[in-house]
mmCIF file of C-alpha atoms (C1' of nucleotides) in Angstrom:
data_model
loop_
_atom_site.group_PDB
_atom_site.id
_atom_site.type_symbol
_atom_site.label_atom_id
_atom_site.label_comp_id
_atom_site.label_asym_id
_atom_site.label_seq_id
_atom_site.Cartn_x
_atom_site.Cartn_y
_atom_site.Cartn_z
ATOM 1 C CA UNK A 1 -182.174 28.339 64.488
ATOM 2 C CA UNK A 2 -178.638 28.877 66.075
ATOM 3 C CA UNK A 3 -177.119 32.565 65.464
ATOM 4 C CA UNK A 4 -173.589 32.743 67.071
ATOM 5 C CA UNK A 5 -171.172 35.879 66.980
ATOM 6 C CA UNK A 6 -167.703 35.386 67.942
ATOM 7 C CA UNK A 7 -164.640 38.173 68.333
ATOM 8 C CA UNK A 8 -162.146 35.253 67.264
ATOM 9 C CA UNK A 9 -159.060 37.482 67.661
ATOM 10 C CA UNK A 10 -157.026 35.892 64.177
ATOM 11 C CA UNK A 11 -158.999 33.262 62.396
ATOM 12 C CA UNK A 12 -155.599 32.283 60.925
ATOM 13 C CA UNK A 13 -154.416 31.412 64.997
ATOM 14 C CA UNK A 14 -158.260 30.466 66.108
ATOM 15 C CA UNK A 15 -159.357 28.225 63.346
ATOM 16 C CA UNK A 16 -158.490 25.170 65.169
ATOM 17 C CA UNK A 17 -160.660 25.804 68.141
ATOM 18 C CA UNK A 18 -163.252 27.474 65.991
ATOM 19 C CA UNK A 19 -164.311 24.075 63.909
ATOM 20 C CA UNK A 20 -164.003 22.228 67.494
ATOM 21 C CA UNK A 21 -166.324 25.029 68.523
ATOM 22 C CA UNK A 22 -168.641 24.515 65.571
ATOM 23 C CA UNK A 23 -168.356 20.800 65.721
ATOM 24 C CA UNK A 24 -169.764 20.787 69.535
ATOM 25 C CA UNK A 25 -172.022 23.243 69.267
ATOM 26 C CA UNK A 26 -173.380 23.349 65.406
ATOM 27 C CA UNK A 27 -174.495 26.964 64.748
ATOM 28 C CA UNK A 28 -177.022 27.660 61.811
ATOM 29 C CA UNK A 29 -175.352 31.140 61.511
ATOM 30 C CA UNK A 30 -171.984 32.351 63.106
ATOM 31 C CA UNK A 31 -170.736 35.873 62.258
ATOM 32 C CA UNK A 32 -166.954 36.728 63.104
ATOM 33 C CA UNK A 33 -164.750 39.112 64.353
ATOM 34 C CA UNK A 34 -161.260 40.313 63.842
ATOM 35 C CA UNK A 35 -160.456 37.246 61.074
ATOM 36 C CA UNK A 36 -157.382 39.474 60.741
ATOM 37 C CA UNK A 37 -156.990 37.785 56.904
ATOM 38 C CA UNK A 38 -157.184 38.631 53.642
ATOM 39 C CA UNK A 39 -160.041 37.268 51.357
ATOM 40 C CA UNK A 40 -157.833 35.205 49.484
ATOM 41 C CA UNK A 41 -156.908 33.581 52.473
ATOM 42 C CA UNK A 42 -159.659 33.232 53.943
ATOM 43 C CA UNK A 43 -160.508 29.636 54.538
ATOM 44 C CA UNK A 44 -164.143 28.848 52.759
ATOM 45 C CA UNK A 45 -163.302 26.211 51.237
ATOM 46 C CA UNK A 46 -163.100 24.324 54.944
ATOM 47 C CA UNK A 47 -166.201 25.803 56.060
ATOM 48 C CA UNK A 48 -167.598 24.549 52.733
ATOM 49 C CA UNK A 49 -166.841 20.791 53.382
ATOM 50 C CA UNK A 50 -168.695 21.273 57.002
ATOM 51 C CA UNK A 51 -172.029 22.850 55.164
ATOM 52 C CA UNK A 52 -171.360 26.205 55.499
ATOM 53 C CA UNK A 53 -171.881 28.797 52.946
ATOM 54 C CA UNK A 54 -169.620 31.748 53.600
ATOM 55 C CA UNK A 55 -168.475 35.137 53.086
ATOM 56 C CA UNK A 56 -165.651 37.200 53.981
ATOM 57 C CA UNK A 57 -164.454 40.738 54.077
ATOM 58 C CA UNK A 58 -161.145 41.920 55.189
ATOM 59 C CA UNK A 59 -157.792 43.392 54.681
ATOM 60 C CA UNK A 60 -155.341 40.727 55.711
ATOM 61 C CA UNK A 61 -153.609 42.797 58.963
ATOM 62 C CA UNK A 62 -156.337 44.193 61.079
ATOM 63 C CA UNK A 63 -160.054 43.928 61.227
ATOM 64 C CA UNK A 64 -161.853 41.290 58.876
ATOM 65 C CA UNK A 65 -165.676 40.383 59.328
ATOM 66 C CA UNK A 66 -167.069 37.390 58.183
ATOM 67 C CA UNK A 67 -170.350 35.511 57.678
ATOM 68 C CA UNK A 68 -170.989 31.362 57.913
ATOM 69 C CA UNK A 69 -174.473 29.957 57.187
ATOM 70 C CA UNK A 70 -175.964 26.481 56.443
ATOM 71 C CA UNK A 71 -179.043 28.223 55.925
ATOM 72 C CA UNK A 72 -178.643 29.852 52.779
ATOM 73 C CA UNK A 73 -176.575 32.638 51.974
ATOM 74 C CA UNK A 74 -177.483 35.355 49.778
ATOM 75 C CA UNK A 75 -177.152 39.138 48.624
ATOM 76 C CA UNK A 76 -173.498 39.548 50.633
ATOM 77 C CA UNK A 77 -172.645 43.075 51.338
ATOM 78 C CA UNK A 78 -169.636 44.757 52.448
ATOM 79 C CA UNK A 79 -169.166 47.917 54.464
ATOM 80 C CA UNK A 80 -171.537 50.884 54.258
ATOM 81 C CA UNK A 81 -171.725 51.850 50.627
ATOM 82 C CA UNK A 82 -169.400 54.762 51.368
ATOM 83 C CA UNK A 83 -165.779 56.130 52.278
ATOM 84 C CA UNK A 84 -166.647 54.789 55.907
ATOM 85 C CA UNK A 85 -165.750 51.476 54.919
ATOM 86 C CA UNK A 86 -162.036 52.427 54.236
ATOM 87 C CA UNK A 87 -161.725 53.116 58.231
ATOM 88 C CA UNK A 88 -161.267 49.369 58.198
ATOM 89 C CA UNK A 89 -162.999 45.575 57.140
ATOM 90 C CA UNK A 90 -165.879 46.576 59.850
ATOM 91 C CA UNK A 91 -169.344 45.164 58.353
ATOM 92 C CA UNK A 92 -170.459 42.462 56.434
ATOM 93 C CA UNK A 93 -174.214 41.399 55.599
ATOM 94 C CA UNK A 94 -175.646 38.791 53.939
ATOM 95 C CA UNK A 95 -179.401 37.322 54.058
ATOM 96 C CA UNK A 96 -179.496 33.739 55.533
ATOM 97 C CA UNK A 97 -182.913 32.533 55.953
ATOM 98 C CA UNK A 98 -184.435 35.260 55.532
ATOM 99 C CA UNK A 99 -182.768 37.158 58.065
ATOM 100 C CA UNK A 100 -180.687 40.078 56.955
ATOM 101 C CA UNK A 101 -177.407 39.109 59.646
ATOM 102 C CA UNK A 102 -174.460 41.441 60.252
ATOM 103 C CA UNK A 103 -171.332 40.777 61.382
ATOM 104 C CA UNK A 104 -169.841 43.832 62.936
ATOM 105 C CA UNK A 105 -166.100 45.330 64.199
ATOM 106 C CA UNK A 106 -166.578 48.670 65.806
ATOM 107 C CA UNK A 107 -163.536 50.399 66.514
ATOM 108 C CA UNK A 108 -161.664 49.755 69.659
ATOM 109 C CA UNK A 109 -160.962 53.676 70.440
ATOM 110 C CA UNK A 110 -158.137 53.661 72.152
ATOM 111 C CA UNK A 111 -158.929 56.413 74.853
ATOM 112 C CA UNK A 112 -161.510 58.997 75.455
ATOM 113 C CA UNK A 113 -161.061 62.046 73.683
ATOM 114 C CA UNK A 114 -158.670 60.501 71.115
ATOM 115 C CA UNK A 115 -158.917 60.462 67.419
ATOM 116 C CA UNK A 116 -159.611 56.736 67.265
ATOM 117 C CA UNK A 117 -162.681 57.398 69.970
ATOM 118 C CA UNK A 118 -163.768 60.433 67.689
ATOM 119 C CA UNK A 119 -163.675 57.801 64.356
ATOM 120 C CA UNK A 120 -165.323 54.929 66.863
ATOM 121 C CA UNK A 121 -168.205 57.463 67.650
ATOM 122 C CA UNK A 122 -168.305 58.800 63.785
ATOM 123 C CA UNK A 123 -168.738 55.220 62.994
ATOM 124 C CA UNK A 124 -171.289 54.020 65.269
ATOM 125 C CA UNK A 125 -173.393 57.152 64.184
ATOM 126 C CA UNK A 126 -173.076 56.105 60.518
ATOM 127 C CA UNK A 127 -174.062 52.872 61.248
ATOM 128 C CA UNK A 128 -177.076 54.325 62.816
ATOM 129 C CA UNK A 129 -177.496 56.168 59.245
ATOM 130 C CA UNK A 130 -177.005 52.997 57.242
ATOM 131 C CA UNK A 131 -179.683 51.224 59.271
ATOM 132 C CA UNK A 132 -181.888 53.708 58.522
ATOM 133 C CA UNK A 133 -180.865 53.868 54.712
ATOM 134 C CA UNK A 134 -181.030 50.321 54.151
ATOM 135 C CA UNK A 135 -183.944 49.041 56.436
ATOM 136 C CA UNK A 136 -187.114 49.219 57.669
ATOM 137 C CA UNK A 137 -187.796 48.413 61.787
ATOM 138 C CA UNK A 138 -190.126 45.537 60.890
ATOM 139 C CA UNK A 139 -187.426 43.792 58.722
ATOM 140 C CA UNK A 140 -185.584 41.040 59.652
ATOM 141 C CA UNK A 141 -182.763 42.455 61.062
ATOM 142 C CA UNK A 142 -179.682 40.729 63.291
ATOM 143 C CA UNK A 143 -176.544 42.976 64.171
ATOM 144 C CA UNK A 144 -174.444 40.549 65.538
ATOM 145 C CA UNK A 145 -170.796 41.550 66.448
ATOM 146 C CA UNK A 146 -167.924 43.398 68.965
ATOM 147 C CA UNK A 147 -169.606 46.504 69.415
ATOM 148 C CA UNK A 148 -166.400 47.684 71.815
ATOM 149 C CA UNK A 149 -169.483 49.420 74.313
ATOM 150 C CA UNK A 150 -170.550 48.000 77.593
ATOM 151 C CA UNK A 151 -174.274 48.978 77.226
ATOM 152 C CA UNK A 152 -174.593 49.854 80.628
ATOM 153 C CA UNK A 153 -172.572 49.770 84.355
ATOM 154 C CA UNK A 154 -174.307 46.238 84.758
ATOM 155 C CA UNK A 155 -172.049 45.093 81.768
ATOM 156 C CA UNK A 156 -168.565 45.819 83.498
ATOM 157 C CA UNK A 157 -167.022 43.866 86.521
ATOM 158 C CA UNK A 158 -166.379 47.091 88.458
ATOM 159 C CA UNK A 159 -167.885 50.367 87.069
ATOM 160 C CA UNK A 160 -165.239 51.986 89.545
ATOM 161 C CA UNK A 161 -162.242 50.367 87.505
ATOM 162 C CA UNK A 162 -163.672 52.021 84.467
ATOM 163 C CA UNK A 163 -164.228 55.810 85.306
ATOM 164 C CA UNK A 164 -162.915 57.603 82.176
ATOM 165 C CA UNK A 165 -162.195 54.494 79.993
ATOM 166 C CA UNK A 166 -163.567 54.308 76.459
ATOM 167 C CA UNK A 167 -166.230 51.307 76.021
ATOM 168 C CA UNK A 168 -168.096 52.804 79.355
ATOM 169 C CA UNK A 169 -168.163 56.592 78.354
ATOM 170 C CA UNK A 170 -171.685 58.292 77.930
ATOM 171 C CA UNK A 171 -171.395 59.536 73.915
ATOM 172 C CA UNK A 172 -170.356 55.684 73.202
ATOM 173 C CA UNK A 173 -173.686 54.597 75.018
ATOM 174 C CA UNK A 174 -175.425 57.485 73.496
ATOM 175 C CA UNK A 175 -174.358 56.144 70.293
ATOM 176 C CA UNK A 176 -175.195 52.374 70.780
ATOM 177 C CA UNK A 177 -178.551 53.725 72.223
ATOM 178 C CA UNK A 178 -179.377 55.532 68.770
ATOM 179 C CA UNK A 179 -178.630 52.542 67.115
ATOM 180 C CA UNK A 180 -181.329 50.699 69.289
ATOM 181 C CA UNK A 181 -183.688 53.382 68.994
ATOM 182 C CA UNK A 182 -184.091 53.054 65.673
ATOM 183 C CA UNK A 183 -185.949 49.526 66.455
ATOM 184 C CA UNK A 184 -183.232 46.820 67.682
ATOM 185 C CA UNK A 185 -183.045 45.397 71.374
ATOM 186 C CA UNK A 186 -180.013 44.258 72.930
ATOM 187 C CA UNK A 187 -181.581 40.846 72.629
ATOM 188 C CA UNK A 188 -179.004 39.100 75.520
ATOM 189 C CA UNK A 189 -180.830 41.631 78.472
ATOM 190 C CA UNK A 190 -184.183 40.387 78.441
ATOM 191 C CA UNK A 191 -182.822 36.940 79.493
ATOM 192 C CA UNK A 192 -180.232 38.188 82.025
ATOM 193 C CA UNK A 193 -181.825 41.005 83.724
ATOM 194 C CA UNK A 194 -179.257 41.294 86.248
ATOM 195 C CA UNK A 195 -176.017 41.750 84.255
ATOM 196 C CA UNK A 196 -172.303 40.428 85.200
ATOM 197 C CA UNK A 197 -172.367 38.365 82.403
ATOM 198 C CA UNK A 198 -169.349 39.166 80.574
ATOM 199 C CA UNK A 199 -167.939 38.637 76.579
ATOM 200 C CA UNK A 200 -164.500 39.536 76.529
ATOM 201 C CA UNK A 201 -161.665 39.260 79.895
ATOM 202 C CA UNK A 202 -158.257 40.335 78.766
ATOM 203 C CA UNK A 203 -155.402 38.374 78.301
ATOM 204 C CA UNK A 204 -153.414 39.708 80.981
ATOM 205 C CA UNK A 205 -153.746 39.605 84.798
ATOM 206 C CA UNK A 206 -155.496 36.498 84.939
ATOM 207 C CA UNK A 207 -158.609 38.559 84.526
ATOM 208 C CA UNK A 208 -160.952 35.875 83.365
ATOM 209 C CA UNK A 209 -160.420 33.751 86.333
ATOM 210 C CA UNK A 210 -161.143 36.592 88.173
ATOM 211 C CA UNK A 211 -164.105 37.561 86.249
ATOM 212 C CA UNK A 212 -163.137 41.145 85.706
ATOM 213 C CA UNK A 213 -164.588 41.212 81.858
ATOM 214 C CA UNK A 214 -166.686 43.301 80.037
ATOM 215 C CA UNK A 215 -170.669 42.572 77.697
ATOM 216 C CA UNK A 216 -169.192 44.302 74.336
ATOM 217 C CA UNK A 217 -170.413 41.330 72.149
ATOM 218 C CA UNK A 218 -173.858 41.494 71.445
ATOM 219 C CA UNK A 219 -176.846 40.368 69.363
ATOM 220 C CA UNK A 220 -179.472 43.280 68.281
ATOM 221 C CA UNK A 221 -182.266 42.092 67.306
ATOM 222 C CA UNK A 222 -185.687 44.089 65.401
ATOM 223 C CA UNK A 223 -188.791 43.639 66.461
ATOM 224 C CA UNK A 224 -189.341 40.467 64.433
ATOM 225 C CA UNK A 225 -186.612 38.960 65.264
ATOM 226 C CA UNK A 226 -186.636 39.333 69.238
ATOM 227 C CA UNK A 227 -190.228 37.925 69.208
ATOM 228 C CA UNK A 228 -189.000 34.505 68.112
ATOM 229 C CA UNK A 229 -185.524 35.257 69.873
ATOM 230 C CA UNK A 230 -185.926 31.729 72.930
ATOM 231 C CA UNK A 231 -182.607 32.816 74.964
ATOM 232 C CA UNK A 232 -179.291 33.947 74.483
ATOM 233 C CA UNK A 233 -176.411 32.869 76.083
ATOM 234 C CA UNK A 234 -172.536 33.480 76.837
ATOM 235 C CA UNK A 235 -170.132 30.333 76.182
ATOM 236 C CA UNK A 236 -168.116 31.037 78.835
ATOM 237 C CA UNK A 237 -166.026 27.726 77.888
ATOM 238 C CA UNK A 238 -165.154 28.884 74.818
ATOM 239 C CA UNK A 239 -162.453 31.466 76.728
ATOM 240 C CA UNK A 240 -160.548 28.340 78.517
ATOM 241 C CA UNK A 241 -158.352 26.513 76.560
ATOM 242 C CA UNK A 242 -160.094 23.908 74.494
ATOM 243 C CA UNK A 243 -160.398 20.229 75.643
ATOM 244 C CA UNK A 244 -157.932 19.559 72.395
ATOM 245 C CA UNK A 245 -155.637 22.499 73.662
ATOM 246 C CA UNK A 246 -156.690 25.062 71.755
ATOM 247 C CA UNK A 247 -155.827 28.810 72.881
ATOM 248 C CA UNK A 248 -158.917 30.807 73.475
ATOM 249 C CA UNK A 249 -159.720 34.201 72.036
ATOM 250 C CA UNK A 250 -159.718 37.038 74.704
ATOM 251 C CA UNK A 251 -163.627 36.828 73.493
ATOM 252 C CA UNK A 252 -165.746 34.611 73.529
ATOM 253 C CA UNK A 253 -169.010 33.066 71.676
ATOM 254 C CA UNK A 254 -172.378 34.859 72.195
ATOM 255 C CA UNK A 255 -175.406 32.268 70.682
ATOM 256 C CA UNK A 256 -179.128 33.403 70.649
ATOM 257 C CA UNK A 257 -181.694 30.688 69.738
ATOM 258 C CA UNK A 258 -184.907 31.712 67.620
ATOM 259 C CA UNK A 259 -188.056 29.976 67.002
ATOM 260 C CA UNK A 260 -188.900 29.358 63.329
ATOM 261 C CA UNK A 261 -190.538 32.140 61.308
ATOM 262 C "C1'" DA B 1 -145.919 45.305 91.568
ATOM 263 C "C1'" DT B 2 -148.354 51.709 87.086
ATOM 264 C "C1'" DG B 3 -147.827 45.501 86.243
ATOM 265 C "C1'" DG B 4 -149.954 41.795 82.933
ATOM 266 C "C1'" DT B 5 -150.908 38.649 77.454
ATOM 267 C "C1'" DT B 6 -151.690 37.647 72.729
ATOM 268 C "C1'" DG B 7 -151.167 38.213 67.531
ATOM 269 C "C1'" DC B 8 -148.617 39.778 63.831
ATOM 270 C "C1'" DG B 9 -144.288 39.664 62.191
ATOM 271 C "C1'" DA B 10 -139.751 40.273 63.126
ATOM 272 C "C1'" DA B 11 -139.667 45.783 66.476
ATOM 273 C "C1'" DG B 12 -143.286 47.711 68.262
ATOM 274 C "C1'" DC B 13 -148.089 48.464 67.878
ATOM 275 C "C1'" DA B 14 -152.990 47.290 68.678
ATOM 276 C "C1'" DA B 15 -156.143 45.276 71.540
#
DNA sequence: ATGGTTGCGAAGCAA
């Protein structure tokens, strides 16, 4: 079982290189990021002729979370069940295989101390809430998304570079840690002890050849899950331009491989 | 060198 998470930056600008993506590498489950697209453009019916059942829930201008799966596909949910869903087309969950998968967009925010980081830490602490709402720790539960926090210094290219930037600051990792306190692990650490493996590089600077990026995309994984969880690793290819000359997203793909139930 | 790039959408904002 494939699960891939990807912060595709536009699906409507992406989709090329994400079926050449899919082609090559044939995930069972791939959650996305920042489709930027409304649900009535959305394109499912092209995911549909490749085997994928599908799901999608956005706004058309910012945000956008979807859901693929050629493992079944059932009991799609959208946002929170409350007003913290209008902040933006953030979550999305559906059960695929009996897995209860999560594609999630946490706010960016902007800069420390802003409103955006206040409504970024507001959000991951309802998230926390909704876990606990919705869930039990033994489920089968897969958060799989941008979380916009470098989980630790290990996760950042130069700490130094980062000293009173969002994405590093202790209440975001105070908040991510709640989240995997109530019974998810950060299922990408276990295999790469050391760190320096990054998800996202920005555009600019030539910062990816560099390799001055940032581990904001993860997969968290309960109990459950993590025990059958075989590796997980970073596509670093997926950030060059594809072999057909497709542009790359400034993120790239994130894939964990789990044994069978 | 206080820069640089991309996407959306048609200027400037968000990332």
């Amino acid at each position: 079982m494939r699960l891939a998470t990807w912060n595709v930056n536009s699906l409507g600008a992406r989709l090329p290189l994400v079926l050449e993506w899919m082609a090559a590498n044939e995930p069972d489950i791939l959650c996305l990021q920042e489709t930027k697209l409304a649900d009535d453009a959305f394109p499912a019916a092209t995911f549909a002729d490749l085997g994928y059942e599908s799901v999608h829930h956005g706004d058309g201008r910012w945000n956008g979370v979807a859901v693929l799966s050629r493992v079944g596909l059932e009991r799609p949910s959208c946002g929170m069940g409350d007003a913290y869903d209008v902040h933006g087309c953030r979550l999305l969950a559906a059960t695929c295989a009996g897995i209860r998968v999560h594609s999630v967009y946490v706010p960016n925010g902007r800069s420390v101390g802003s409103e955006h980081y206040l409504t970024k830490l507001d959000w991951l602490a309802r998230l926390r809430e909704y876990l606990a709402e919705q869930y039990d720790p033994g489920d089968a539960v897969a958060m799989c998304g941008d979380f916009n926090v470098a989980p630790t210094d290990d996760d950042v290219w130069d700490p130094a570079q980062f000293v009173g930037s969002t994405h590093v600051s202790e209440p975001e990792r105070a908040a991510l840690g709640a989240i995997l306190d109530w019974g998810l692990e950060d299922a990408f650490r276990r295999f790469h002890p050391g760190g320096h493996v990054f998800t996202w590089w920005d555009y600019r600077a030539g910062s990816f050849h560099k390799g001055q990026g940032m581990r904001i995309d993860l997969v968290l994984l309960s109990k459950s899950l993590s025990g059958r969880c075989r590796s997980v690793e970073v596509d670093r290819d997926a950030r060059k331009k594809s072999p057909a000359g497709n542009k790359p997203s400034d993120h790239t793909v994130v894939v964990a491989e789990l044994a069978d139930a």
